[in-house]
Short mmCIF file of C-alpha atoms in Angstrom, two decimals:
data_model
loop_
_atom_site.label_atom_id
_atom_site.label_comp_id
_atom_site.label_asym_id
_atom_site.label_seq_id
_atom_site.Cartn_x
_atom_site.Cartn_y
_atom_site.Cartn_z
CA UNK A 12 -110.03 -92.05 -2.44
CA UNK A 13 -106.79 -93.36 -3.54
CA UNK A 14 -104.61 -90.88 -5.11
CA UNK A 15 -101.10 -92.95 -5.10
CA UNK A 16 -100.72 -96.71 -5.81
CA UNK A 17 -97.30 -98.10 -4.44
CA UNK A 18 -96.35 -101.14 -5.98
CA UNK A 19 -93.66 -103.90 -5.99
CA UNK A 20 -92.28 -105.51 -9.03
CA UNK A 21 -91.46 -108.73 -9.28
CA UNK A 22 -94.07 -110.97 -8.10
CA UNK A 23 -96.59 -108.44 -8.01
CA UNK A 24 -96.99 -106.97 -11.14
CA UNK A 25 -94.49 -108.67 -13.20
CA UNK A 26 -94.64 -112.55 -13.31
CA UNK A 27 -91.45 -114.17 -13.53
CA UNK A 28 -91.56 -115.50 -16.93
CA UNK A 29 -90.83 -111.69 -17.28
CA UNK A 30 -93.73 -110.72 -19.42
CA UNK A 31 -96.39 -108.44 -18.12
CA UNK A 32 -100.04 -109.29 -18.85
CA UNK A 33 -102.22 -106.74 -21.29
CA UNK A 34 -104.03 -106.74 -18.40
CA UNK A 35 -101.76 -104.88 -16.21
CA UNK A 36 -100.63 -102.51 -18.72
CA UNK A 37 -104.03 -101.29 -19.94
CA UNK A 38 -104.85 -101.36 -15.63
CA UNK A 39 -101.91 -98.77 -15.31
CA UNK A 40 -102.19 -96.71 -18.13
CA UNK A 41 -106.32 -96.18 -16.64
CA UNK A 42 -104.78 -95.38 -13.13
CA UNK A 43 -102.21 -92.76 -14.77
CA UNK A 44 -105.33 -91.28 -17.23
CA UNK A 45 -107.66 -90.78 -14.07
CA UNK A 46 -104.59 -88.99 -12.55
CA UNK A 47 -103.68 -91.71 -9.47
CA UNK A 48 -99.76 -91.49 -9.91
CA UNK A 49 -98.41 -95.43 -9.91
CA UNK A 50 -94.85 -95.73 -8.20
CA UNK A 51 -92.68 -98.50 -8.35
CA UNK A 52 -91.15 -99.28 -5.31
CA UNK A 53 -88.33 -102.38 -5.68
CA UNK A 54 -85.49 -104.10 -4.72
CA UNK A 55 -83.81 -103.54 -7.60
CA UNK A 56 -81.12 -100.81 -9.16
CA UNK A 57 -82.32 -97.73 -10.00
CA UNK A 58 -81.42 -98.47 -13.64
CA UNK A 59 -82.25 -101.87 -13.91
CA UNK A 60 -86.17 -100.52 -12.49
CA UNK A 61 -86.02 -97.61 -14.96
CA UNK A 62 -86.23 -99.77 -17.45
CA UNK A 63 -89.12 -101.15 -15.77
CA UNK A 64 -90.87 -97.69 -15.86
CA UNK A 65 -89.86 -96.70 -19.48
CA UNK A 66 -91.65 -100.49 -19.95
CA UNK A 67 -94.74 -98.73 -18.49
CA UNK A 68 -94.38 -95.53 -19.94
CA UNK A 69 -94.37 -94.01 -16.37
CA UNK A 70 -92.90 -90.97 -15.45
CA UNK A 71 -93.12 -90.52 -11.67
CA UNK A 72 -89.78 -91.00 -9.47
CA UNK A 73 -88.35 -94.93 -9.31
CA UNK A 74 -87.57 -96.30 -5.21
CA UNK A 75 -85.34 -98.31 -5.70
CA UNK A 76 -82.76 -100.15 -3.78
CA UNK A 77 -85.78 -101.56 -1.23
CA UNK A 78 -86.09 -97.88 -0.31
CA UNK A 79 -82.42 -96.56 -0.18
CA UNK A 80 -82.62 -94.56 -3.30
CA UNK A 81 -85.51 -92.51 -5.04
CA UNK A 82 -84.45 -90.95 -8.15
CA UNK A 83 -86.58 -89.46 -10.89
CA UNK A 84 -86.31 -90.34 -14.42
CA UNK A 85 -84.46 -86.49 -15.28
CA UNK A 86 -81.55 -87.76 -12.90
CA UNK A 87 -82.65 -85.54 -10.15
CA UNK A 88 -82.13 -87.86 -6.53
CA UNK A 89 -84.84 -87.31 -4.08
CA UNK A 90 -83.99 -89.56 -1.61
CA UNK A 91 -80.41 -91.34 -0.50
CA UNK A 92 -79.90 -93.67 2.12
CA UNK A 93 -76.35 -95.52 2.06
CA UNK A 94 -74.79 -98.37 3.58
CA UNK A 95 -72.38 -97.22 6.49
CA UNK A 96 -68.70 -97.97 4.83
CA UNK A 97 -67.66 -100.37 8.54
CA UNK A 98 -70.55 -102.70 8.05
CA UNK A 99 -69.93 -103.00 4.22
CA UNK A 100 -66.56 -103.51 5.31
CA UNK A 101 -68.11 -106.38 7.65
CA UNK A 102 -70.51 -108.08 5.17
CA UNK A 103 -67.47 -108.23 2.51
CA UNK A 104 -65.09 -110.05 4.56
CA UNK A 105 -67.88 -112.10 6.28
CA UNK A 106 -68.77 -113.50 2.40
CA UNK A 107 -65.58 -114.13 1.59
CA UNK A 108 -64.83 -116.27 4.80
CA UNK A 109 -67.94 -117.90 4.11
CA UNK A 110 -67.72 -118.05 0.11
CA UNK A 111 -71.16 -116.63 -0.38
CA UNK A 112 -71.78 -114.99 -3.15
CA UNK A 113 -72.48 -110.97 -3.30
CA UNK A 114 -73.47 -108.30 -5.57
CA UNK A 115 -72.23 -104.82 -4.68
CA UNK A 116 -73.80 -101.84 -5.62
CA UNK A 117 -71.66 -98.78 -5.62
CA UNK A 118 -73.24 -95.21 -7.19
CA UNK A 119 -75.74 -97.50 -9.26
CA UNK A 120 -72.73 -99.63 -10.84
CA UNK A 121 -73.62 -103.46 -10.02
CA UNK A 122 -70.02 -105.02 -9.05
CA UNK A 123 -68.64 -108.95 -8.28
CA UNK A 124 -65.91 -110.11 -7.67
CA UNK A 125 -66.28 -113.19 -9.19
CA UNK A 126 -68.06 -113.96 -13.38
CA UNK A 127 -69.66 -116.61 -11.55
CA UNK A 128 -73.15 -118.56 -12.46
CA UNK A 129 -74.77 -116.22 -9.82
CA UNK A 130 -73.85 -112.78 -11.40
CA UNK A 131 -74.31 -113.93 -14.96
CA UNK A 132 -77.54 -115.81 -13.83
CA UNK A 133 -78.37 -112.63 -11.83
CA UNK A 134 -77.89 -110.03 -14.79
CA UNK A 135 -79.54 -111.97 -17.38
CA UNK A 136 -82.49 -112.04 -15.50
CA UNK A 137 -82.61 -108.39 -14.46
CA UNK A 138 -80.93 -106.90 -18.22
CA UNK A 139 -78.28 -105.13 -16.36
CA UNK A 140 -74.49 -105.09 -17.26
CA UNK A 141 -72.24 -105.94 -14.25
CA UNK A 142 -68.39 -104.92 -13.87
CA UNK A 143 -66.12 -107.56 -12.25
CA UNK A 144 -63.45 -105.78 -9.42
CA UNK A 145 -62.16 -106.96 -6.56
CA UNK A 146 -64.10 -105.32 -4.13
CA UNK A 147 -60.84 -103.52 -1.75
CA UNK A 148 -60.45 -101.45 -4.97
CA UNK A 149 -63.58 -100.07 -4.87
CA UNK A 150 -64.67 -96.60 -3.12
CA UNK A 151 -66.96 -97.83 -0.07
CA UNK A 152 -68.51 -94.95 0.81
CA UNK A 153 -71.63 -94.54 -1.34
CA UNK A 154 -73.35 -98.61 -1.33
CA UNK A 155 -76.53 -98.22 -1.69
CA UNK A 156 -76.98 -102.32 0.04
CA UNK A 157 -75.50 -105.63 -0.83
CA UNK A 158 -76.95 -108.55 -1.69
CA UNK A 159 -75.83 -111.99 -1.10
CA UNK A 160 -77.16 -114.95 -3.68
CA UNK A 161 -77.41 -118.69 -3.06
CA UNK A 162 -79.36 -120.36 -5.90
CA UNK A 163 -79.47 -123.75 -4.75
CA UNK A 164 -80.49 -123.23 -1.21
CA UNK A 165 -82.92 -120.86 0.26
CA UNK A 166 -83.05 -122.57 3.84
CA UNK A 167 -79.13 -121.04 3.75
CA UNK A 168 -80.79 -118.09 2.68
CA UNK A 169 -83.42 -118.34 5.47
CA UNK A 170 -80.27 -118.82 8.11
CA UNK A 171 -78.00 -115.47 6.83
CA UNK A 172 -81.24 -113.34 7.95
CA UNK A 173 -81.50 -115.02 10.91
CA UNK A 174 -77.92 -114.96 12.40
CA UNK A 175 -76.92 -111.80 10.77
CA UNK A 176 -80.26 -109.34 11.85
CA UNK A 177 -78.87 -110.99 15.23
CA UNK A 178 -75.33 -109.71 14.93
CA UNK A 179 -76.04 -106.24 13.04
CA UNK A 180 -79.15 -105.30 14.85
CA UNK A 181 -78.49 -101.98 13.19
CA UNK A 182 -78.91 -102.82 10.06
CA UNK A 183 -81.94 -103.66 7.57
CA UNK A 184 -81.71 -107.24 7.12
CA UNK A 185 -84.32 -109.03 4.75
CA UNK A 186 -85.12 -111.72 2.52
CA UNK A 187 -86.63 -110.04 -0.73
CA UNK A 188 -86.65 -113.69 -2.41
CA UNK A 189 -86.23 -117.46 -1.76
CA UNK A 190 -82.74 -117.28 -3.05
CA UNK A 191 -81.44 -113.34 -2.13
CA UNK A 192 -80.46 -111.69 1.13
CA UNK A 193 -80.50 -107.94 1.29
CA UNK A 194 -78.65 -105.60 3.85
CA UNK A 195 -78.91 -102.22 3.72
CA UNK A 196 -79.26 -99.51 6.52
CA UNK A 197 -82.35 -99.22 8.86
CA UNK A 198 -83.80 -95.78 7.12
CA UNK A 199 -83.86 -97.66 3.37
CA UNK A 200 -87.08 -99.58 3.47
CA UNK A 201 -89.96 -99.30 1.34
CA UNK A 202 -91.82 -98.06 3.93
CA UNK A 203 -89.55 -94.63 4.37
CA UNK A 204 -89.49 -94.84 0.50
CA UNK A 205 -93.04 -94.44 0.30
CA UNK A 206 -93.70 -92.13 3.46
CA UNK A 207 -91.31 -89.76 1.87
CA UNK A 208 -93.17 -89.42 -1.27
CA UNK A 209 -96.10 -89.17 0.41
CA UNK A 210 -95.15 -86.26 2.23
CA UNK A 211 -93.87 -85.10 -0.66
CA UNK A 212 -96.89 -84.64 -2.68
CA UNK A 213 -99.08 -83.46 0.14
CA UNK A 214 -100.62 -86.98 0.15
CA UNK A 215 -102.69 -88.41 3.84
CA UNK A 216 -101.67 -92.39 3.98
CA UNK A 217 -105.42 -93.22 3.67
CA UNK A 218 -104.96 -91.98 0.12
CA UNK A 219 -102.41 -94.56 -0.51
CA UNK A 220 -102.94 -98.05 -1.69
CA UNK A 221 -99.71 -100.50 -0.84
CA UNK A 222 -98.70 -103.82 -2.70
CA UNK A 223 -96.38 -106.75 -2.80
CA UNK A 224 -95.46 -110.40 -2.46
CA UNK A 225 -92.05 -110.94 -0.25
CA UNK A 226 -90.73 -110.26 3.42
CA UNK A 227 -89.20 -107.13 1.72
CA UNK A 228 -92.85 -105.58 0.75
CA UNK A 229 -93.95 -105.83 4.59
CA UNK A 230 -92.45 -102.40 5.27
CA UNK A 231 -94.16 -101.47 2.09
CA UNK A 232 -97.11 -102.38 2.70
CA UNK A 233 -97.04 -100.69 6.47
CA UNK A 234 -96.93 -97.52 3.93
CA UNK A 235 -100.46 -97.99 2.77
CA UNK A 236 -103.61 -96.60 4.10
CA UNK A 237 -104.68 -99.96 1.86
CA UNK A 238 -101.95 -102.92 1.79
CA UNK A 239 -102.49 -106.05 -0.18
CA UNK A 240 -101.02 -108.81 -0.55
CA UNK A 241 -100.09 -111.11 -3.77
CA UNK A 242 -102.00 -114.39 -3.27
CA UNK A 243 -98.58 -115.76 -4.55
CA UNK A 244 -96.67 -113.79 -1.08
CA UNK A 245 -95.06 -115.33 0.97
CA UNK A 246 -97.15 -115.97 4.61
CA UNK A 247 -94.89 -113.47 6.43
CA UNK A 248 -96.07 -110.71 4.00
CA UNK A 249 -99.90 -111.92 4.27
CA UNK A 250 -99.99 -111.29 7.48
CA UNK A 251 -99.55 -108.02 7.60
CA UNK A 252 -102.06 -107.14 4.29
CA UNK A 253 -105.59 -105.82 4.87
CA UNK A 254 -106.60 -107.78 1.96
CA UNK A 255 -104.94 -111.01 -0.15
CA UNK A 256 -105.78 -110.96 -3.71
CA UNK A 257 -105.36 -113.23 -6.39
CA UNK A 258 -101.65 -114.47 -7.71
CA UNK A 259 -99.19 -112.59 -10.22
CA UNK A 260 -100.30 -114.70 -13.13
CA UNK A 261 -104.23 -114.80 -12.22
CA UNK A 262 -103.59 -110.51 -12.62
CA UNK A 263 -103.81 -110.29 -9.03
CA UNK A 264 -102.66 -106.57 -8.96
CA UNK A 265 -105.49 -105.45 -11.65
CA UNK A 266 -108.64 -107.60 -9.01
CA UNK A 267 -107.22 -105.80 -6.17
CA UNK A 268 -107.43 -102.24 -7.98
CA UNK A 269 -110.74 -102.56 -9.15
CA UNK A 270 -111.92 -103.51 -5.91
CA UNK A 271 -110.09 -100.26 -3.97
CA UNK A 272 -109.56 -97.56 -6.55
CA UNK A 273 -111.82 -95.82 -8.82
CA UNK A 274 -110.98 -96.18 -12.57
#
């Protein structure tokens, strides 16, 4: 019996046009009256996600950050895995030698150092304010990951995985969409995320029902005693589902819960 459903935002329950469906809101608010908590588990900022929830009207704790941060919605952290201050060090100077793009995210404040198309195009999208610093006057010792943008061309995108999982095998290296590149350290997945919370309600991982649509929702769905996959996911992520259901805006999440959970 599934007790917790872990799910991804973006692409999974949240199509990009930015609406959700009637569907998927009257789905969750059924899972949170028979008592199956619903967690969010994202890429995103803790704030920008808590907005998310509020969106919802949930009330369990937000992962955020791909895994790197669970925080509840009374401010109490749960959870904190940080980018180690050399390799943010490393990833700064390697995007300015390269002019790539990158958002910073420093004690839940999104930073760039540049009001450029991608930050603007970036926080528009995701409602969040941004502050614009140079980066060497900011404290390093508390990023939660770093995220590196190139709107124009995800092959590029494709590449900065590829050569940089190579150089820092230490670090978690993923693409979370066709256009962003996330680095974080190893223990801020949404698979830790998710086996933390489990833990910490006394849950068993058959009890757990897993869900996304991008390379960065394969460690979530390793989480689930039940993973699915968005029929919009990328193939990387499909491979690793126990089940592909239908696409974001076909109300793909709502088909695969009334198929697994009990409602």
């Amino acid at each position: 019996m599934i007790k917790l459903v872990a799910t991804d935002i973006d692409g999974t329950i949240l199509p990009y046009s930015g609406e959700f469906t009637d569907e998927v809101k009257n789905c969750i608010k059924k899972l949170k009256a028979n008592n199956i908590k619903v967690v969010i588990v994202t890429g995103r900022m803790f704030e920008g996600a808590k907005k998310i929830a509020q969106r919802l009207d949930l009330d369990t704790p937000i992962v955020s950050y791909n895994g790197g941060y669970i925080k509840t919605l009374s401010g109490e952290i749960l959870y904190e895995k940080n980018l180690p201050e050399n390799y943010a060090k490393d990833l700064i100077k390697w995007a300015r030698e390269n002019n790539i793009h990158i958002n910073l995210y420093a004690d839940d404040t999104l930073y760039s150092e540049k009001d450029d198309d991608e930050i603007k195009r970036y926080s528009e999208y995701q409602g969040l304010s941004y502050t614009v610093k140079n980066f060497s006057e900011i404290s390093l010792n508390r990023i939660h990951k770093i995220l590196a943008i190139d709107y124009t061309n995800a092959e590029k995108v494709t590449s900065w995985v590829e050569t940089m999982s190579k150089k820092y095998p230490d670090l978690y290296i993923i693409k979370s969409t066709p256009f962003f590149c996330e680095f974080s350290t190893k223990t801020a997945t949404k698979a830790c995320a998710v086996e933390f919370l489990t833990q910490y309600w006394g849950l068993k991982k058959e009890e757990v029902l897993t869900i996304g649509d991008q390379d960065n929702d394969i460690e979530l769905l390793k989480a689930g005693g039940i993973s699915v996959g968005m029929g919009n996911g990328t193939e990387n992520l499909k491979a690793h589902a126990d089940y592909i259901t239908d696409t974001v805006d076909n109300n793909g999440f709502v088909k695969a819960i009334e198929k697994f959970v009990k409602i």
